[in-house]
Amino acid sequence: MFKSVFSNSSGILISRVTGLVRDILMTSTIGANVWSDVFFMAFKFPNLFRRIFAEGSFTQSFMPSYIASRQKSVFAVAIFIRFMGFIVAFSLLVTLFPGFFTKLLAWDWNAELISKTAPLTAINFWYLDLIFIVTFLGTLLQHKEHFFTTAFSTVWLNIAMIASLMLFAHSDPKTIVYALSFSILVGGLLQVATHLYTIRQKGLLKLLVGGWKYRNRKDVKDEESKFSKLFFPSVLGNSTAQIASFIDTSLASFLAAGSVSYLFYANRIFQLPFAIIALAITTALFPSIAKAIKNENHTLAYQNLHKSFWLLSALLGLSVLGGMLLSEPIIWLLFERGAFTLQDTLNTADVLRMYMIGLIPFGLAKLFSLYLYAMHKHVKAAKIAAASLIVNILFSLILMKPLGAAGLALAGSIGGAVQMYLTMREVGWKIVFDILKSVYTLYFIFGVALFWGGFYSLNQYLVHLIR
């Protein structure tokens, strides 16, 4: 398990570091202004559907169904054809009516801003088609306990965007955002090519060819039906964070200019520890838990859950302290240059602190929800996610006026805490308390106190130094 975690997290780390380099170049090139808001709004749309239809929902419903399937190759190809047909048709619809779909994102934007964003929305949305192929192939590799390729592949997207930023650095903002949009498609094609190469290396290409060859000879309708019953609740269960982010972006369009960008940049930093730690651990853990539960080996599933809980809590706890207490130096180091001003740093740091409050709740909710998905309790996970989304929206409406973009981030953290509580309750308080009745609880409390003092002192020194 730890080998898988290391393989996954190392790939994600490389990907996120190149992503930060990309964001640093982006802030110095276009800053936080109307054009940056236009680009992020256009890029938000495919990312919303990517996370809903491609990454979490698809993997967590496809994996248990694929493990249980008696005709794995035919089943996999049948699901791919169904999804790919729908996504291509949806992409064509967005291309034909980009203004309508852009307006769904930015309720309060005027006609001029919508007209600027709509062509970019049409271009960016085709990334969804490419990333679904990546997700499908990546899930097959995960079943083989191979995680690095998928974790690493986002590097190609970042490299393509970095190259476009460097080539068009001295161009006008409109040219830059168009170059970035086309570079996203180039990066997506490179991600697909990388996965196809690894699929061939792992001997899975024959599986796909065989599935295509025998797709009309083998009946997998019952398996497809079972998958559909798992997938649609999984869509709701996995998409609430993205729907909340979508709503936050839309609500931020009512706030001062730059608010959408503050949320984006702060969330990028928040996603670094969340991806490297929480996603890496849970992604690596999911196949083993699903296989253990299918084989009715619940003891092994609980052991993996116990180990992962403390590894996750320790690393995320350290990240929370660092992110909250060192928020201003972090933003200053990464972004404060060129068009990104001191005030932009302070505003983004406020948003980052609010996001970091929810890091541990989101991470633990992700961990415990894996057990629900492995047990095929997708409907229960969906209801929990829906409840947390409602709480998130309510607090977003309450906090956005007094706290601005930071209020939207805090509302997301509150929603994450609700999701964690409800997920733990569904898994069972006995299991949770058995995990907490450990000497590691004392180590955790002592470590938090120790590192809080260290990070606080370091922040005082760094802020004095840089200001």
GROMACS .gro file of C-alpha atoms in nm:
model
  467
    1MET     CA    1   0.000   0.000   0.000
    2PHE     CA    2   0.275   0.246   0.093
    3LYS     CA    3   0.458   0.167  -0.230
    4SER     CA    4   0.142   0.255  -0.421
    5VAL     CA    5   0.096   0.572  -0.216
    6PHE     CA    6   0.455   0.680  -0.282
    7SER     CA    7   0.424   0.610  -0.656
    8ASN     CA    8   0.100   0.805  -0.676
    9SER     CA    9   0.208   1.097  -0.458
   10SER     CA   10   0.542   1.138  -0.636
   11GLY     CA   11   0.364   1.166  -0.971
   12ILE     CA   12   0.116   1.414  -0.827
   13LEU     CA   13   0.398   1.613  -0.665
   14ILE     CA   14   0.577   1.658  -0.996
   15SER     CA   15   0.248   1.752  -1.158
   16ARG     CA   16   0.158   2.007  -0.889
   17VAL     CA   17   0.503   2.165  -0.887
   18THR     CA   18   0.484   2.225  -1.261
   19GLY     CA   19   0.131   2.354  -1.202
   20LEU     CA   20   0.265   2.608  -0.955
   21VAL     CA   21   0.531   2.716  -1.205
   22ARG     CA   22   0.250   2.762  -1.457
   23ASP     CA   23   0.047   2.970  -1.211
   24ILE     CA   24   0.349   3.182  -1.119
   25LEU     CA   25   0.404   3.263  -1.486
   26MET     CA   26   0.035   3.331  -1.529
   27THR     CA   27   0.016   3.577  -1.240
   28SER     CA   28   0.318   3.771  -1.362
   29THR     CA   29   0.187   3.772  -1.719
   30ILE     CA   30  -0.184   3.856  -1.680
   31GLY     CA   31  -0.221   3.915  -1.303
   32ALA     CA   32  -0.564   3.922  -1.138
   33ASN     CA   33  -0.794   4.125  -1.360
   34VAL     CA   34  -1.077   4.101  -1.612
   35TRP     CA   35  -0.884   3.886  -1.861
   36SER     CA   36  -0.766   3.643  -1.596
   37ASP     CA   37  -1.126   3.615  -1.472
   38VAL     CA   38  -1.242   3.551  -1.830
   39PHE     CA   39  -0.990   3.269  -1.880
   40PHE     CA   40  -1.053   3.103  -1.543
   41MET     CA   41  -1.427   3.118  -1.601
   42ALA     CA   42  -1.391   2.950  -1.941
   43PHE     CA   43  -1.154   2.684  -1.803
   44LYS     CA   44  -1.386   2.625  -1.508
   45PHE     CA   45  -1.659   2.476  -1.725
   46PRO     CA   46  -1.472   2.170  -1.861
   47ASN     CA   47  -1.308   2.121  -1.521
   48LEU     CA   48  -1.650   2.111  -1.355
   49PHE     CA   49  -1.771   1.832  -1.585
   50ARG     CA   50  -1.432   1.662  -1.583
   51ARG     CA   51  -1.454   1.608  -1.209
   52ILE     CA   52  -1.822   1.508  -1.231
   53PHE     CA   53  -1.816   1.268  -1.528
   54ALA     CA   54  -1.454   1.173  -1.560
   55GLU     CA   55  -1.237   1.150  -1.252
   56GLY     CA   56  -1.394   1.062  -0.916
   57SER     CA   57  -1.741   0.947  -1.017
   58PHE     CA   58  -1.632   0.727  -1.303
   59THR     CA   59  -1.344   0.559  -1.122
   60GLN     CA   60  -1.533   0.488  -0.799
   61SER     CA   61  -1.829   0.333  -0.979
   62PHE     CA   62  -1.635   0.164  -1.262
   63MET     CA   63  -1.371  -0.002  -1.042
   64PRO     CA   64  -1.606  -0.221  -0.827
   65SER     CA   65  -1.811  -0.311  -1.138
   66TYR     CA   66  -1.499  -0.395  -1.339
   67ILE     CA   67  -1.362  -0.612  -1.056
   68ALA     CA   68  -1.692  -0.803  -1.039
   69SER     CA   69  -1.734  -0.834  -1.418
   70ARG     CA   70  -1.701  -1.177  -1.582
   71GLN     CA   71  -1.641  -1.020  -1.925
   72LYS     CA   72  -1.397  -0.746  -1.831
   73SER     CA   73  -1.280  -0.652  -2.180
   74VAL     CA   74  -1.627  -0.632  -2.335
   75PHE     CA   75  -1.768  -0.452  -2.031
   76ALA     CA   76  -1.489  -0.192  -2.036
   77VAL     CA   77  -1.531  -0.117  -2.408
   78ALA     CA   78  -1.912  -0.099  -2.378
   79ILE     CA   79  -1.888   0.159  -2.099
   80PHE     CA   80  -1.625   0.359  -2.291
   81ILE     CA   81  -1.840   0.379  -2.605
   82ARG     CA   82  -2.145   0.490  -2.408
   83PHE     CA   83  -1.964   0.767  -2.222
   84MET     CA   84  -1.754   0.886  -2.513
   85GLY     CA   85  -2.061   0.924  -2.736
   86PHE     CA   86  -2.238   1.136  -2.474
   87ILE     CA   87  -1.937   1.360  -2.403
   88VAL     CA   88  -1.864   1.425  -2.773
   89ALA     CA   89  -2.230   1.519  -2.830
   90PHE     CA   90  -2.222   1.752  -2.528
   91SER     CA   91  -1.901   1.915  -2.651
   92LEU     CA   92  -2.060   1.984  -2.990
   93LEU     CA   93  -2.358   2.143  -2.814
   94VAL     CA   94  -2.129   2.374  -2.612
   95THR     CA   95  -1.938   2.466  -2.930
   96LEU     CA   96  -2.263   2.563  -3.106
   97PHE     CA   97  -2.404   2.763  -2.813
   98PRO     CA   98  -2.106   2.884  -2.608
   99GLY     CA   99  -2.270   3.210  -2.498
  100PHE     CA  100  -2.563   3.028  -2.336
  101PHE     CA  101  -2.338   2.792  -2.138
  102THR     CA  102  -2.104   3.074  -2.037
  103LYS     CA  103  -2.400   3.267  -1.898
  104LEU     CA  104  -2.478   2.968  -1.677
  105LEU     CA  105  -2.137   3.018  -1.517
  106ALA     CA  106  -2.136   3.395  -1.480
  107TRP     CA  107  -2.486   3.508  -1.388
  108ASP     CA  108  -2.395   3.870  -1.319
  109TRP     CA  109  -2.159   3.932  -1.611
  110ASN     CA  110  -2.267   4.178  -1.876
  111ALA     CA  111  -2.298   4.103  -2.248
  112GLU     CA  112  -1.948   4.230  -2.323
  113LEU     CA  113  -1.781   3.995  -2.073
  114ILE     CA  114  -1.993   3.701  -2.191
  115SER     CA  115  -1.894   3.770  -2.553
  116LYS     CA  116  -1.526   3.772  -2.451
  117THR     CA  117  -1.558   3.446  -2.259
  118ALA     CA  118  -1.785   3.243  -2.491
  119PRO     CA  119  -1.526   3.156  -2.763
  120LEU     CA  120  -1.282   3.047  -2.492
  121THR     CA  121  -1.550   2.828  -2.334
  122ALA     CA  122  -1.603   2.651  -2.669
  123ILE     CA  123  -1.228   2.585  -2.708
  124ASN     CA  124  -1.162   2.476  -2.350
  125PHE     CA  125  -1.458   2.239  -2.330
  126TRP     CA  126  -1.302   1.987  -2.571
  127TYR     CA  127  -1.047   1.913  -2.300
  128LEU     CA  128  -1.325   1.713  -2.130
  129ASP     CA  129  -1.327   1.461  -2.416
  130LEU     CA  130  -0.954   1.408  -2.388
  131ILE     CA  131  -0.951   1.382  -2.009
  132PHE     CA  132  -1.228   1.121  -2.012
  133ILE     CA  133  -1.008   0.898  -2.229
  134VAL     CA  134  -0.725   0.958  -1.980
  135THR     CA  135  -0.951   0.869  -1.685
  136PHE     CA  136  -1.080   0.552  -1.850
  137LEU     CA  137  -0.731   0.427  -1.934
  138GLY     CA  138  -0.603   0.538  -1.593
  139THR     CA  139  -0.869   0.334  -1.413
  140LEU     CA  140  -0.760   0.020  -1.600
  141LEU     CA  141  -0.403   0.093  -1.489
  142GLN     CA  142  -0.517   0.145  -1.128
  143HIS     CA  143  -0.671  -0.202  -1.132
  144LYS     CA  144  -0.321  -0.326  -1.215
  145GLU     CA  145  -0.187  -0.126  -0.916
  146HIS     CA  146  -0.013   0.122  -1.148
  147PHE     CA  147  -0.071   0.486  -1.045
  148PHE     CA  148   0.229   0.689  -1.159
  149THR     CA  149   0.127   0.748  -1.521
  150THR     CA  150  -0.208   0.904  -1.437
  151ALA     CA  151  -0.066   1.106  -1.148
  152PHE     CA  152   0.221   1.233  -1.364
  153SER     CA  153   0.030   1.295  -1.687
  154THR     CA  154  -0.097   1.641  -1.587
  155VAL     CA  155   0.264   1.754  -1.621
  156TRP     CA  156   0.209   1.756  -1.999
  157LEU     CA  157  -0.084   1.995  -1.961
  158ASN     CA  158   0.126   2.225  -1.744
  159ILE     CA  159   0.422   2.213  -1.983
  160ALA     CA  160   0.198   2.300  -2.278
  161MET     CA  161   0.052   2.598  -2.088
  162ILE     CA  162   0.395   2.712  -1.967
  163ALA     CA  163   0.525   2.700  -2.325
  164SER     CA  164   0.235   2.915  -2.447
  165LEU     CA  165   0.290   3.167  -2.166
  166MET     CA  166   0.658   3.196  -2.252
  167LEU     CA  167   0.594   3.227  -2.627
  168PHE     CA  168   0.323   3.492  -2.588
  169ALA     CA  169   0.451   3.666  -2.272
  170HIS     CA  170   0.478   4.005  -2.446
  171SER     CA  171   0.147   3.982  -2.631
  172ASP     CA  172  -0.178   4.151  -2.533
  173PRO     CA  173  -0.395   3.973  -2.269
  174LYS     CA  174  -0.651   3.857  -2.525
  175THR     CA  175  -0.385   3.678  -2.732
  176ILE     CA  176  -0.240   3.519  -2.417
  177VAL     CA  177  -0.570   3.370  -2.299
  178TYR     CA  178  -0.644   3.230  -2.647
  179ALA     CA  179  -0.296   3.077  -2.661
  180LEU     CA  180  -0.353   2.923  -2.317
  181SER     CA  181  -0.685   2.774  -2.429
  182PHE     CA  182  -0.534   2.601  -2.732
  183SER     CA  183  -0.238   2.482  -2.525
  184ILE     CA  184  -0.483   2.303  -2.294
  185LEU     CA  185  -0.596   2.086  -2.587
  186VAL     CA  186  -0.233   2.013  -2.681
  187GLY     CA  187  -0.166   1.909  -2.321
  188GLY     CA  188  -0.471   1.682  -2.325
  189LEU     CA  189  -0.352   1.506  -2.640
  190LEU     CA  190  -0.013   1.446  -2.479
  191GLN     CA  191  -0.186   1.297  -2.171
  192VAL     CA  192  -0.381   1.056  -2.391
  193ALA     CA  193  -0.064   0.954  -2.579
  194THR     CA  194   0.118   0.885  -2.250
  195HIS     CA  195  -0.160   0.659  -2.126
  196LEU     CA  196  -0.183   0.468  -2.453
  197TYR     CA  197   0.191   0.400  -2.436
  198THR     CA  198   0.165   0.267  -2.077
  199ILE     CA  199  -0.147   0.063  -2.161
  200ARG     CA  200   0.055  -0.108  -2.433
  201GLN     CA  201   0.352  -0.161  -2.200
  202LYS     CA  202   0.128  -0.324  -1.937
  203GLY     CA  203  -0.028  -0.559  -2.192
  204LEU     CA  204  -0.376  -0.405  -2.162
  205LEU     CA  205  -0.407  -0.310  -2.528
  206LYS     CA  206  -0.507  -0.668  -2.610
  207LEU     CA  207  -0.787  -0.641  -2.355
  208LEU     CA  208  -0.930  -0.334  -2.529
  209VAL     CA  209  -0.890  -0.481  -2.877
  210GLY     CA  210  -1.059  -0.801  -2.762
  211GLY     CA  211  -1.341  -0.605  -2.602
  212TRP     CA  212  -1.402  -0.418  -2.928
  213LYS     CA  213  -1.383  -0.739  -3.133
  214TYR     CA  214  -1.632  -0.933  -2.918
  215ARG     CA  215  -1.856  -0.641  -2.815
  216ASN     CA  216  -2.152  -0.775  -3.016
  217ARG     CA  217  -2.103  -1.140  -2.916
  218LYS     CA  218  -2.099  -1.107  -2.539
  219ASP     CA  219  -2.398  -0.987  -2.340
  220VAL     CA  220  -2.297  -0.744  -2.065
  221LYS     CA  221  -2.627  -0.556  -2.036
  222ASP     CA  222  -2.683  -0.670  -1.677
  223GLU     CA  223  -2.335  -0.552  -1.580
  224GLU     CA  224  -2.393  -0.219  -1.758
  225SER     CA  225  -2.720  -0.180  -1.570
  226LYS     CA  226  -2.550  -0.244  -1.234
  227PHE     CA  227  -2.279   0.007  -1.326
  228SER     CA  228  -2.541   0.272  -1.411
  229LYS     CA  229  -2.708   0.221  -1.073
  230LEU     CA  230  -2.374   0.291  -0.907
  231PHE     CA  231  -2.261   0.569  -1.138
  232PHE     CA  232  -2.544   0.820  -1.108
  233PRO     CA  233  -2.540   0.832  -0.727
  234SER     CA  234  -2.161   0.848  -0.754
  235VAL     CA  235  -2.194   1.154  -0.979
  236LEU     CA  236  -2.377   1.339  -0.703
  237GLY     CA  237  -2.144   1.208  -0.433
  238ASN     CA  238  -1.828   1.316  -0.613
  239SER     CA  239  -1.951   1.630  -0.782
  240THR     CA  240  -2.064   1.830  -0.479
  241ALA     CA  241  -1.720   1.987  -0.430
  242GLN     CA  242  -1.713   2.087  -0.797
  243ILE     CA  243  -2.072   2.215  -0.790
  244ALA     CA  244  -1.983   2.417  -0.480
  245SER     CA  245  -1.675   2.553  -0.657
  246PHE     CA  246  -1.888   2.634  -0.960
  247ILE     CA  247  -2.140   2.819  -0.744
  248ASP     CA  248  -1.860   3.000  -0.558
  249THR     CA  249  -1.712   3.116  -0.889
  250SER     CA  250  -2.052   3.240  -0.999
  251LEU     CA  251  -2.113   3.417  -0.666
  252ALA     CA  252  -1.764   3.568  -0.684
  253SER     CA  253  -1.865   3.735  -1.011
  254PHE     CA  254  -2.095   3.955  -0.795
  255LEU     CA  255  -1.798   4.066  -0.583
  256ALA     CA  256  -1.508   4.301  -0.660
  257ALA     CA  257  -1.297   4.244  -0.972
  258GLY     CA  258  -1.027   3.987  -0.907
  259SER     CA  259  -1.238   3.779  -0.665
  260VAL     CA  260  -1.265   3.488  -0.909
  261SER     CA  261  -0.885   3.493  -0.943
  262TYR     CA  262  -0.829   3.510  -0.565
  263LEU     CA  263  -1.039   3.195  -0.525
  264PHE     CA  264  -0.852   3.023  -0.808
  265TYR     CA  265  -0.500   3.100  -0.686
  266ALA     CA  266  -0.579   3.014  -0.321
  267ASN     CA  267  -0.751   2.693  -0.425
  268ARG     CA  268  -0.448   2.596  -0.632
  269ILE     CA  269  -0.232   2.606  -0.318
  270PHE     CA  270  -0.500   2.426  -0.115
  271GLN     CA  271  -0.513   2.153  -0.380
  272LEU     CA  272  -0.137   2.089  -0.353
  273PRO     CA  273  -0.141   1.911  -0.012
  274PHE     CA  274  -0.491   1.776  -0.078
  275ALA     CA  275  -0.378   1.607  -0.399
  276ILE     CA  276  -0.030   1.495  -0.290
  277ILE     CA  277  -0.156   1.355   0.042
  278ALA     CA  278  -0.532   1.294   0.047
  279LEU     CA  279  -0.591   1.199  -0.316
  280ALA     CA  280  -0.267   1.001  -0.341
  281ILE     CA  281  -0.348   0.791  -0.033
  282THR     CA  282  -0.716   0.734  -0.113
  283THR     CA  283  -0.655   0.658  -0.482
  284ALA     CA  284  -0.387   0.403  -0.396
  285LEU     CA  285  -0.604   0.252  -0.122
  286PHE     CA  286  -0.929   0.215  -0.320
  287PRO     CA  287  -0.842  -0.091  -0.535
  288SER     CA  288  -0.713  -0.286  -0.233
  289ILE     CA  289  -1.020  -0.202  -0.021
  290ALA     CA  290  -1.256  -0.289  -0.308
  291LYS     CA  291  -1.082  -0.624  -0.367
  292ALA     CA  292  -1.072  -0.703   0.010
  293ILE     CA  293  -1.444  -0.635   0.052
  294LYS     CA  294  -1.532  -0.835  -0.262
  295ASN     CA  295  -1.340  -1.126  -0.103
  296GLU     CA  296  -1.519  -1.056   0.231
  297ASN     CA  297  -1.187  -0.985   0.403
  298HIS     CA  298  -1.313  -0.697   0.621
  299THR     CA  299  -1.023  -0.729   0.866
  300LEU     CA  300  -0.775  -0.636   0.593
  301ALA     CA  301  -0.997  -0.347   0.482
  302TYR     CA  302  -1.008  -0.209   0.840
  303GLN     CA  303  -0.631  -0.244   0.879
  304ASN     CA  304  -0.571  -0.042   0.563
  305LEU     CA  305  -0.821   0.218   0.683
  306HIS     CA  306  -0.646   0.248   1.023
  307LYS     CA  307  -0.299   0.295   0.874
  308SER     CA  308  -0.421   0.544   0.617
  309PHE     CA  309  -0.614   0.748   0.876
  310TRP     CA  310  -0.306   0.834   1.082
  311LEU     CA  311  -0.080   0.888   0.783
  312LEU     CA  312  -0.342   1.121   0.634
  313SER     CA  313  -0.410   1.306   0.961
  314ALA     CA  314  -0.042   1.369   1.039
  315LEU     CA  315   0.048   1.499   0.694
  316LEU     CA  316  -0.268   1.706   0.649
  317GLY     CA  317  -0.237   1.849   1.001
  318LEU     CA  318   0.113   1.972   0.921
  319SER     CA  319  -0.014   2.121   0.595
  320VAL     CA  320  -0.300   2.303   0.768
  321LEU     CA  321  -0.068   2.469   1.017
  322GLY     CA  322   0.177   2.570   0.746
  323GLY     CA  323  -0.093   2.695   0.510
  324MET     CA  324  -0.276   2.902   0.770
  325LEU     CA  325   0.018   3.050   0.960
  326LEU     CA  326   0.242   3.108   0.658
  327SER     CA  327  -0.027   3.213   0.410
  328GLU     CA  328   0.110   3.560   0.334
  329PRO     CA  329   0.475   3.453   0.283
  330ILE     CA  330   0.356   3.163   0.064
  331ILE     CA  331   0.147   3.389  -0.162
  332TRP     CA  332   0.426   3.650  -0.170
  333LEU     CA  333   0.683   3.391  -0.273
  334LEU     CA  334   0.471   3.228  -0.541
  335PHE     CA  335   0.271   3.509  -0.696
  336GLU     CA  336   0.362   3.865  -0.590
  337ARG     CA  337   0.542   3.993  -0.897
  338GLY     CA  338   0.455   4.167  -1.222
  339ALA     CA  339   0.084   4.243  -1.238
  340PHE     CA  340   0.012   4.071  -0.904
  341THR     CA  341   0.019   4.340  -0.632
  342LEU     CA  342   0.057   4.351  -0.252
  343GLN     CA  343  -0.320   4.390  -0.212
  344ASP     CA  344  -0.374   4.084  -0.431
  345THR     CA  345  -0.139   3.891  -0.198
  346LEU     CA  346  -0.330   3.995   0.115
  347ASN     CA  347  -0.668   3.913  -0.041
  348THR     CA  348  -0.551   3.574  -0.166
  349ALA     CA  349  -0.391   3.493   0.172
  350ASP     CA  350  -0.725   3.558   0.347
  351VAL     CA  351  -0.897   3.316   0.108
  352LEU     CA  352  -0.623   3.054   0.155
  353ARG     CA  353  -0.660   3.056   0.535
  354MET     CA  354  -1.032   2.987   0.502
  355TYR     CA  355  -0.970   2.702   0.258
  356MET     CA  356  -0.709   2.540   0.484
  357ILE     CA  357  -0.961   2.507   0.769
  358GLY     CA  358  -1.135   2.240   0.561
  359LEU     CA  359  -0.827   2.044   0.454
  360ILE     CA  360  -0.846   1.772   0.723
  361PRO     CA  361  -1.228   1.737   0.703
  362PHE     CA  362  -1.217   1.701   0.324
  363GLY     CA  363  -0.930   1.453   0.342
  364LEU     CA  364  -1.094   1.231   0.606
  365ALA     CA  365  -1.431   1.248   0.431
  366LYS     CA  366  -1.257   1.128   0.114
  367LEU     CA  367  -1.094   0.843   0.305
  368PHE     CA  368  -1.406   0.713   0.478
  369SER     CA  369  -1.623   0.754   0.169
  370LEU     CA  370  -1.398   0.501  -0.007
  371TYR     CA  371  -1.530   0.237   0.229
  372LEU     CA  372  -1.886   0.331   0.135
  373TYR     CA  373  -1.810   0.309  -0.237
  374ALA     CA  374  -1.632  -0.024  -0.198
  375MET     CA  375  -1.943  -0.152  -0.014
  376HIS     CA  376  -2.156  -0.029  -0.308
  377LYS     CA  377  -2.325   0.226  -0.080
  378HIS     CA  378  -2.316   0.491  -0.351
  379VAL     CA  379  -2.666   0.618  -0.276
  380LYS     CA  380  -2.583   0.680   0.091
  381ALA     CA  381  -2.260   0.860  -0.007
  382ALA     CA  382  -2.461   1.075  -0.249
  383LYS     CA  383  -2.712   1.176   0.019
  384ILE     CA  384  -2.428   1.275   0.252
  385ALA     CA  385  -2.262   1.479  -0.022
  386ALA     CA  386  -2.593   1.650  -0.105
  387ALA     CA  387  -2.641   1.750   0.259
  388SER     CA  388  -2.292   1.899   0.275
  389LEU     CA  389  -2.356   2.089  -0.050
  390ILE     CA  390  -2.672   2.246   0.089
  391VAL     CA  391  -2.483   2.359   0.400
  392ASN     CA  392  -2.205   2.497   0.178
  393ILE     CA  393  -2.447   2.701  -0.035
  394LEU     CA  394  -2.632   2.841   0.267
  395PHE     CA  395  -2.311   2.959   0.433
  396SER     CA  396  -2.182   3.097   0.102
  397LEU     CA  397  -2.487   3.321   0.077
  398ILE     CA  398  -2.452   3.424   0.442
  399LEU     CA  399  -2.076   3.491   0.443
  400MET     CA  400  -2.005   3.634   0.096
  401LYS     CA  401  -2.122   3.986   0.183
  402PRO     CA  402  -1.932   4.039   0.511
  403LEU     CA  403  -1.619   3.840   0.419
  404GLY     CA  404  -1.609   3.855   0.038
  405ALA     CA  405  -1.418   3.578  -0.141
  406ALA     CA  406  -1.281   3.455   0.195
  407GLY     CA  407  -1.639   3.393   0.308
  408LEU     CA  408  -1.700   3.167   0.010
  409ALA     CA  409  -1.388   2.967   0.098
  410LEU     CA  410  -1.493   2.937   0.463
  411ALA     CA  411  -1.837   2.814   0.358
  412GLY     CA  412  -1.668   2.535   0.162
  413SER     CA  413  -1.470   2.431   0.470
  414ILE     CA  414  -1.787   2.420   0.680
  415GLY     CA  415  -1.950   2.198   0.417
  416GLY     CA  416  -1.645   1.969   0.427
  417ALA     CA  417  -1.675   1.935   0.805
  418VAL     CA  418  -2.040   1.833   0.771
  419GLN     CA  419  -1.949   1.575   0.506
  420MET     CA  420  -1.676   1.430   0.728
  421TYR     CA  421  -1.912   1.396   1.026
  422LEU     CA  422  -2.191   1.230   0.826
  423THR     CA  423  -1.951   0.994   0.644
  424MET     CA  424  -1.790   0.880   0.969
  425ARG     CA  425  -2.133   0.825   1.122
  426GLU     CA  426  -2.236   0.605   0.827
  427VAL     CA  427  -1.916   0.399   0.836
  428GLY     CA  428  -1.973   0.352   1.209
  429TRP     CA  429  -1.858   0.536   1.519
  430LYS     CA  430  -1.720   0.210   1.660
  431ILE     CA  431  -1.468   0.190   1.375
  432VAL     CA  432  -1.380   0.559   1.416
  433PHE     CA  433  -1.336   0.533   1.794
  434ASP     CA  434  -1.127   0.217   1.756
  435ILE     CA  435  -0.892   0.419   1.534
  436LEU     CA  436  -0.885   0.714   1.778
  437LYS     CA  437  -0.815   0.490   2.080
  438SER     CA  438  -0.448   0.489   1.996
  439VAL     CA  439  -0.128   0.646   2.123
  440TYR     CA  440  -0.115   0.825   1.787
  441THR     CA  441  -0.391   1.057   1.913
  442LEU     CA  442  -0.156   1.195   2.179
  443TYR     CA  443   0.126   1.221   1.926
  444PHE     CA  444  -0.106   1.417   1.695
  445ILE     CA  445  -0.212   1.667   1.964
  446PHE     CA  446   0.147   1.717   2.081
  447GLY     CA  447   0.270   1.758   1.723
  448VAL     CA  448   0.004   2.020   1.643
  449ALA     CA  449   0.101   2.228   1.948
  450LEU     CA  450   0.473   2.200   1.870
  451PHE     CA  451   0.447   2.289   1.501
  452TRP     CA  452   0.196   2.569   1.570
  453GLY     CA  453   0.457   2.748   1.781
  454GLY     CA  454   0.727   2.691   1.522
  455PHE     CA  455   0.522   2.809   1.225
  456TYR     CA  456   0.391   3.113   1.417
  457SER     CA  457   0.744   3.229   1.500
  458LEU     CA  458   0.860   3.165   1.144
  459ASN     CA  459   0.571   3.367   1.005
  460GLN     CA  460   0.649   3.664   1.230
  461TYR     CA  461   1.009   3.662   1.109
  462LEU     CA  462   0.921   3.620   0.737
  463VAL     CA  463   0.653   3.890   0.731
  464HIS     CA  464   0.893   4.135   0.900
  465LEU     CA  465   1.162   4.039   0.646
  466ILE     CA  466   0.953   4.074   0.329
  467ARG     CA  467   0.761   4.386   0.435
   0.00000   0.00000   0.00000
